[in-house]
Structures are given as C-alpha cells and as structure tokens.
XYZ file of C-alpha atoms in Angstrom:
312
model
C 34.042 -36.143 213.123
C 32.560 -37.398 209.946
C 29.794 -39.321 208.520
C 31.316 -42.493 208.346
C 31.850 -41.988 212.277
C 28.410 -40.863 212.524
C 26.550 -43.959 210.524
C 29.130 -46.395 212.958
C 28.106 -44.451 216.272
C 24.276 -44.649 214.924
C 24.450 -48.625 214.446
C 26.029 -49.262 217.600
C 24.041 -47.257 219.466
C 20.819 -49.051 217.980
C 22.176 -52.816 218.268
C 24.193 -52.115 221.609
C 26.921 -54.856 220.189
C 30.026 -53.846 218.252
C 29.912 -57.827 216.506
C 26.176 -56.896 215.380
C 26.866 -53.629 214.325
C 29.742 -54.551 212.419
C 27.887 -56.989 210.040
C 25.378 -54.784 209.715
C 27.825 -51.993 208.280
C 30.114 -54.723 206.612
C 33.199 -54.064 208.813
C 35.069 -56.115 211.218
C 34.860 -55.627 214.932
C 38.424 -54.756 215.550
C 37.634 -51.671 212.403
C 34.632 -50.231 214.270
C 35.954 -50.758 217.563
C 38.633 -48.046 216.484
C 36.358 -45.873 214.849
C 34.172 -45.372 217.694
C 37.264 -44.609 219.910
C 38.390 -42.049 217.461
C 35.052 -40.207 218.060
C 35.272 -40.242 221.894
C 38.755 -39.234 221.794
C 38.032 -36.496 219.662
C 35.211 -35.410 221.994
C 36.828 -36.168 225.046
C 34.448 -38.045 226.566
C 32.902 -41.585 226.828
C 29.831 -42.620 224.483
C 29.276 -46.318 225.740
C 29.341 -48.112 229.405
C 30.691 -51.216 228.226
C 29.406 -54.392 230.506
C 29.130 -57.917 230.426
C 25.654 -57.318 228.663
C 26.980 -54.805 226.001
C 26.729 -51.449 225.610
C 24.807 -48.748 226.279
C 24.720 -44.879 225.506
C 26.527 -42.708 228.164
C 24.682 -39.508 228.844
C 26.969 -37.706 226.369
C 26.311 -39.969 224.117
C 22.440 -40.109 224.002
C 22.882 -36.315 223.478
C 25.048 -36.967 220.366
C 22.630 -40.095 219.285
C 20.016 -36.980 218.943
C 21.907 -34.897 216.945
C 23.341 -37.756 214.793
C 19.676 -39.176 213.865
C 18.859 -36.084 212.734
C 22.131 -35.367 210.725
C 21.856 -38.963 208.752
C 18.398 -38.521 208.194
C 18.610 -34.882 206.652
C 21.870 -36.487 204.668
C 19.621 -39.260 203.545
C 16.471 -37.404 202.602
C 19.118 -35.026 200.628
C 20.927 -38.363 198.847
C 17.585 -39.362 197.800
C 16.159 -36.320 196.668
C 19.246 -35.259 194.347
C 19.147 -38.853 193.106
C 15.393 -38.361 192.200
C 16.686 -35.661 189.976
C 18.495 -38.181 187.075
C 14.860 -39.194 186.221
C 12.470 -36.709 187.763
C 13.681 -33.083 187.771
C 12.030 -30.666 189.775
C 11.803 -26.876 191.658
C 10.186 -23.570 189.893
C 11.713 -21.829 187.018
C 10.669 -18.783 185.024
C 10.692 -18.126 181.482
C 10.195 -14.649 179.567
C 9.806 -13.943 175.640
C 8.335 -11.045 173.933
C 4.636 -11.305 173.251
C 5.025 -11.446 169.467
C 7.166 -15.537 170.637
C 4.668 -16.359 172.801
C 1.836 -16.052 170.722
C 3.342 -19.258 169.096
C 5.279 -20.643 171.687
C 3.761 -20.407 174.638
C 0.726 -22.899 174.440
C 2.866 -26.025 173.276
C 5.897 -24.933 175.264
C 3.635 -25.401 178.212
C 1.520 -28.306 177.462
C 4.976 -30.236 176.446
C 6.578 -28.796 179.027
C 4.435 -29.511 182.069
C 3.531 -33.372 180.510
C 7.430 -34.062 180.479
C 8.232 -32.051 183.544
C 5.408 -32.047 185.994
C 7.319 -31.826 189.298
C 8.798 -28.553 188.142
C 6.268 -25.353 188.203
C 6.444 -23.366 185.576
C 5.864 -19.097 185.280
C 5.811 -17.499 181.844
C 5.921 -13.718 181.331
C 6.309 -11.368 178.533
C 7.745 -8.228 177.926
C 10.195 -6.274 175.050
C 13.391 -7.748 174.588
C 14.726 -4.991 176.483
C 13.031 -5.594 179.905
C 13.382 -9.714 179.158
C 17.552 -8.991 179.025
C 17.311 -6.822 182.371
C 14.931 -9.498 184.351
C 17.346 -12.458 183.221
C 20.859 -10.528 184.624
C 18.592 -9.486 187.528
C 17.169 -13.133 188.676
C 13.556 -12.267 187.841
C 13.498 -15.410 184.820
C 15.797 -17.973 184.460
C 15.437 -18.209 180.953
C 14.645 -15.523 178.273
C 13.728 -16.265 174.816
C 14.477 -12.830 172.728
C 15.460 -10.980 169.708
C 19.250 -9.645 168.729
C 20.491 -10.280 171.998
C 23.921 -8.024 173.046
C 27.275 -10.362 173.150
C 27.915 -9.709 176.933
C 30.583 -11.676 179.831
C 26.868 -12.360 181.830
C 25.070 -13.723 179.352
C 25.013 -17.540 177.616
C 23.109 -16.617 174.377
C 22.207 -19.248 171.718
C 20.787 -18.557 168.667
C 17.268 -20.539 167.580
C 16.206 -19.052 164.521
C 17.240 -16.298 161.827
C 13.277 -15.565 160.913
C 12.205 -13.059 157.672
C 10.140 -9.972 158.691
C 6.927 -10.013 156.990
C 5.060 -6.702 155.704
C 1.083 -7.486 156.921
C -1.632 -5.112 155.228
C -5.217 -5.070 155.585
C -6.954 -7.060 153.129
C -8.557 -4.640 150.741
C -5.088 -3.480 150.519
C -5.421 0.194 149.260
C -2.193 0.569 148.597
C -2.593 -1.549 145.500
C 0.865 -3.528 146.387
C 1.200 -6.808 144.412
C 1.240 -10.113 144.677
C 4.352 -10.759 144.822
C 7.224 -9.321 147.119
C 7.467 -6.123 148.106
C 10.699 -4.106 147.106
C 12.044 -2.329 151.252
C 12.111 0.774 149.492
C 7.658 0.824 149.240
C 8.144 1.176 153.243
C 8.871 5.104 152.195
C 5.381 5.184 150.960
C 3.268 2.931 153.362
C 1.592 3.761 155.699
C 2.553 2.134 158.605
C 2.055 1.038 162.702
C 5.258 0.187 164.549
C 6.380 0.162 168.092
C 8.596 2.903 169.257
C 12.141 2.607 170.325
C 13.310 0.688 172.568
C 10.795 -2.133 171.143
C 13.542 -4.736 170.152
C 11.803 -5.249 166.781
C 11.881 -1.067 166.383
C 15.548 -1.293 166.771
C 16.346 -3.811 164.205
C 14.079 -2.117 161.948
C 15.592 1.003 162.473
C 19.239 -0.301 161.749
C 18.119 -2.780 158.695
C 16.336 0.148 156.682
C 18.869 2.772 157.869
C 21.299 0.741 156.215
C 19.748 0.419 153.194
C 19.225 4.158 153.355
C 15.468 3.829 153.617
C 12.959 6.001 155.834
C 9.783 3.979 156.759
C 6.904 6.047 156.677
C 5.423 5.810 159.901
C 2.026 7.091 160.805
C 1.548 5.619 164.165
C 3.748 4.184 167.337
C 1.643 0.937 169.114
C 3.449 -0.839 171.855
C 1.129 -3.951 171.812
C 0.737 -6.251 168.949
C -2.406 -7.264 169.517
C -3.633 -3.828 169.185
C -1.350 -2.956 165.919
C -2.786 -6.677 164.442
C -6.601 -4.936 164.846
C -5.721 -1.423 163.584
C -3.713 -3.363 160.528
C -7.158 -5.527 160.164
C -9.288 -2.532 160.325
C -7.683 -0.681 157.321
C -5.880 2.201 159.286
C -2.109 1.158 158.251
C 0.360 -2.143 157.223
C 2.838 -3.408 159.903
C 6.092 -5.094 159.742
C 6.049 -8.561 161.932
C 7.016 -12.352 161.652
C 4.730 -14.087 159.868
C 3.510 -16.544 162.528
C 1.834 -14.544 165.026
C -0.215 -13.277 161.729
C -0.472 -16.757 160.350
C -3.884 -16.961 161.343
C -5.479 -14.155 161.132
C -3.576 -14.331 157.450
C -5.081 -18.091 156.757
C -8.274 -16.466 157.911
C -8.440 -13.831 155.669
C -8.528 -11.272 157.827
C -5.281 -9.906 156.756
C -2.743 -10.208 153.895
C 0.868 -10.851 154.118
C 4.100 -10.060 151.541
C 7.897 -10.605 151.548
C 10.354 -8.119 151.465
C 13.045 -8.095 149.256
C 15.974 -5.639 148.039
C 16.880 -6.326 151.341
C 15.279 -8.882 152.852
C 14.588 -8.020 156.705
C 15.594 -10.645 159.254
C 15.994 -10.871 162.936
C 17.285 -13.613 165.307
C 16.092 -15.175 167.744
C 18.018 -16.270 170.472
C 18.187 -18.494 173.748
C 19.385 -17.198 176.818
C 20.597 -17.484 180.392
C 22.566 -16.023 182.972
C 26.159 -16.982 183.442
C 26.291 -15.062 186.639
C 23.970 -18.284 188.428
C 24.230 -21.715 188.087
C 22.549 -23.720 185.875
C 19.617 -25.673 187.552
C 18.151 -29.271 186.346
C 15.259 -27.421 185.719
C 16.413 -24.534 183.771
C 18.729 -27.209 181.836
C 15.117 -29.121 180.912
C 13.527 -25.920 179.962
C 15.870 -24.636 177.693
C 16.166 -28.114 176.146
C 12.128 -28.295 175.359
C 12.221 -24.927 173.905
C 14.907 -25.825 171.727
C 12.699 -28.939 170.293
C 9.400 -27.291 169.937
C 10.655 -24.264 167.816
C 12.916 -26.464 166.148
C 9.356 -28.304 165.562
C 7.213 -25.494 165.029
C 9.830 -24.028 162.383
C 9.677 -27.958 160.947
C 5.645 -27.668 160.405
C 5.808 -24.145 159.183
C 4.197 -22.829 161.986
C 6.746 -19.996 162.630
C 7.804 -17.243 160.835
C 7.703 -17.105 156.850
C 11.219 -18.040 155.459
C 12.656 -18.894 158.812
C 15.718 -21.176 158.976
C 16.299 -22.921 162.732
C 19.749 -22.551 163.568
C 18.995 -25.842 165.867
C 21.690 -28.634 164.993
C-alpha cells in the first residue's frame, strides 16, 4: 500500500465513479480500475459494492476511508509546511557567545535576526568559551560563537575574526604609560584584573605571554567583565580585552585604551556547530546572519581594534 493507492482510493471513494475519479486524478479508467484492485487484493477484502448506480464504500472500506483522510491530510499539511520553509524558515534555535561578544553582538544580531526571521524564536545565552563548547556537543545551543575553539571530529568550527587584544587603563593612568603602544613586556609591571583559568581569554593570555617569556603581573582574578570594566574605571588596575566592548566607555572618556606590540596579542573568533546533529533551516539562517553582522560590525569599526574578518 502506498500513497498513490491511497490518493486513488480517497477520490473514488468521494466521487463514487471510477470515470470521475479518473479525470480528476488525470488517469484513465482502465489505470485506476487496477490500482484499486491492487489495494483490495493486498488487503484481502472488498472496498466498493459495485452497482448499476456506482459505487459505494464496503464496511472495510469506510474503515480504511478514515484512516486514509487522515494519512493524506497529515502528508499534505507536512508537504506544505516543508515547502513554506524555501521562503519562510521557522522552529526555535539557541545561540551562546561569551559575554565580552555579546556586548556587541547581541543587540543587532537580534533585531536583524528576528526582522528577517520572525517565525523562528530565538534564545541567546552567555557563558566562557569553555561552558559555550560543552552546551553545543551537549544540545543545550545550536550555535556557539567563541574564542580559540579545539579542532575536534564533533565540531564544524569557522573562523570570523582574528581580533588584537587591547590593554584598557583607567584614565588618569598612574602608570604614566604613553601614548603610543605599549611594549607586552610593561604587563610585568602593571597592575592588572584578569579572569582566572579556565576563562577562554585567561588561557590565550596565558599561552601568548608565556611564549614570549613574559609574567603578567596580576593583582586581581574577576570572572565578569562588567565588574573588571568598573574596577579598571575606578583606578584599582588595567585589563587586557578587545577593544569593542570598551569602545564606549573609551569614546566616553571613562577609560583609556593602548596597543600592544613586541608581540602583538590576538585571539580568534570562531563559528560553531555540532556535527553530531543535523543542520536545521534555522540554525543554517542563524549562522548566516551572524556571519554578515560581524562581518558588518568589523566593516564600521565597531569591533575590536585592529581586527581583520576572516569572512570571504
């Protein structure tokens, strides 16, 4: 039994003639006569009375006519719904990014997002790179935007954007740095407010300096960048960070910003989703407006200082 034998039983069974059915379905008679006594065969059992009249449903067959109607229609509403898709994607997906992204990110990822997409509903979280890799390869988000991601069989990782780290001081600066950029190996000497391990920004920290053979003097461990952004702005330390989170507090003059050089500090950011599930319409339309608004946001200068999109 299949749904061509289905639709065929359906349209005699509503016109009670095998010549009207068969223009209806754009067959000849002789074509759906033989269909229909395929099905009964393969039941074992009559459908139709045939009379002079026409015909008309056997009790075996008005309990098949139920099922059937509600087969076609389910096949139907599903036909129409995945067709609806092409131009009108919908369902709920998740997206996570550390708080430092979604300081930028978040607002016009959203208000593009939910303007281009509104049939799909939208959840946003943020956490440390860390936790964002375990809730992608665990089905808690469907799509994590993070920092230095590991090269691993369950992950599709693409990279966004290869952003400078930016050393942010408090504006009466009494560390009397200059103007201009600020040789790695002043972090000795600094003051400064980081995260602890295993804050993803921490960890590349940790293995850009230590390869450069330089030992950041650190004076406090904050987990929260909000909170290390008002300790920075109240005088008690500098802070290492992209530049756009900062940008307007900096712009404000609430805080100063320098370069680093001799090295220069970079991180990457990167795209990601799970090859272990497949890859939804929506997630597909997600990951595709992130792509455009950081490539935008990195266009406008929005992002971090010196960052280069890796966006084709």
């Amino acid at each position: 039994m299949d749904l061509k034998q289905l639709k065929a039983f359906e349209t005699l069974a509503e016109f009670g003639s095998f010549s009207r059915a068969g223009a209806v379905l754009s067959v000849a008679q002789p074509v759906l006569s033989r269909q229909i006594k395929a099905l009964e065969q393969e039941l074992g059992i009559e459908l139709f009375h045939r009379n002079g009249r026409g015909i008309v449903l056997t009790e075996a067959g008005r309990l098949l006519h139920s099922y059937a109607s509600g087969v076609l229609d389910t096949v139907r509403r599903a036909t129409t719904e995945v067709i609806a898709l092409r131009s009108s994607p919908r369902g709920t997906i998740a997206i996570g990014m550390p708080p430092s992204v979604g300081s930028v990110l978040t607002v016009p990822l959203v208000q593009h997002f939910r303007s281009e997409f509104p049939l799909i509903a939208m959840r946003v979280v943020e956490g440390f790179s860390g936790h964002l890799l375990e809730w992608l390869i665990t089905g808690k988000i469907d799509v994590a935007v993070l920092y230095n991601a590991p090269r691993t069989s369950n992950l599709r990782a693409e990279p966004l954007v290869q952003e400078e780290i930016s050393l942010l001081g408090p504006v009466d600066d009494r560390m009397g740095l200059a103007a201009g950029p600020v040789p790695a190996s002043r972090l000795a000497e600094i003051p400064m407010i980081l995260p602890s391990r295993p804050h993803g920004l921490r960890i590349v920290l940790d293995a850009l300096l230590g390869k450069a053979q330089i030992v950041p003097r650190i004076e406090l461990e904050v987990n929260a960048m909000p909170s290390t952004l008002r300790l920075v702005e109240s005088g008690m330390g500098y802070t290492l960070l992209s530049y756009g989170p900062a940008r307007s507090l900096v712009e404000a003059g609430r805080l100063r910003s320098w370069s680093i050089v001799d090295p220069v500090l970079t991180r990457q950011l990167i795209l990601a989703t799970s090859s272990q599930r497949p890859t939804t319409t929506a997630t597909r339309a997600l990951a595709l407006m992130v792509r455009q608004q950081i490539h935008d946001l990195v266009r406008r200068g929005l992002w971090a200082s010196g960052a280069r999109t890796t966006i084709p």
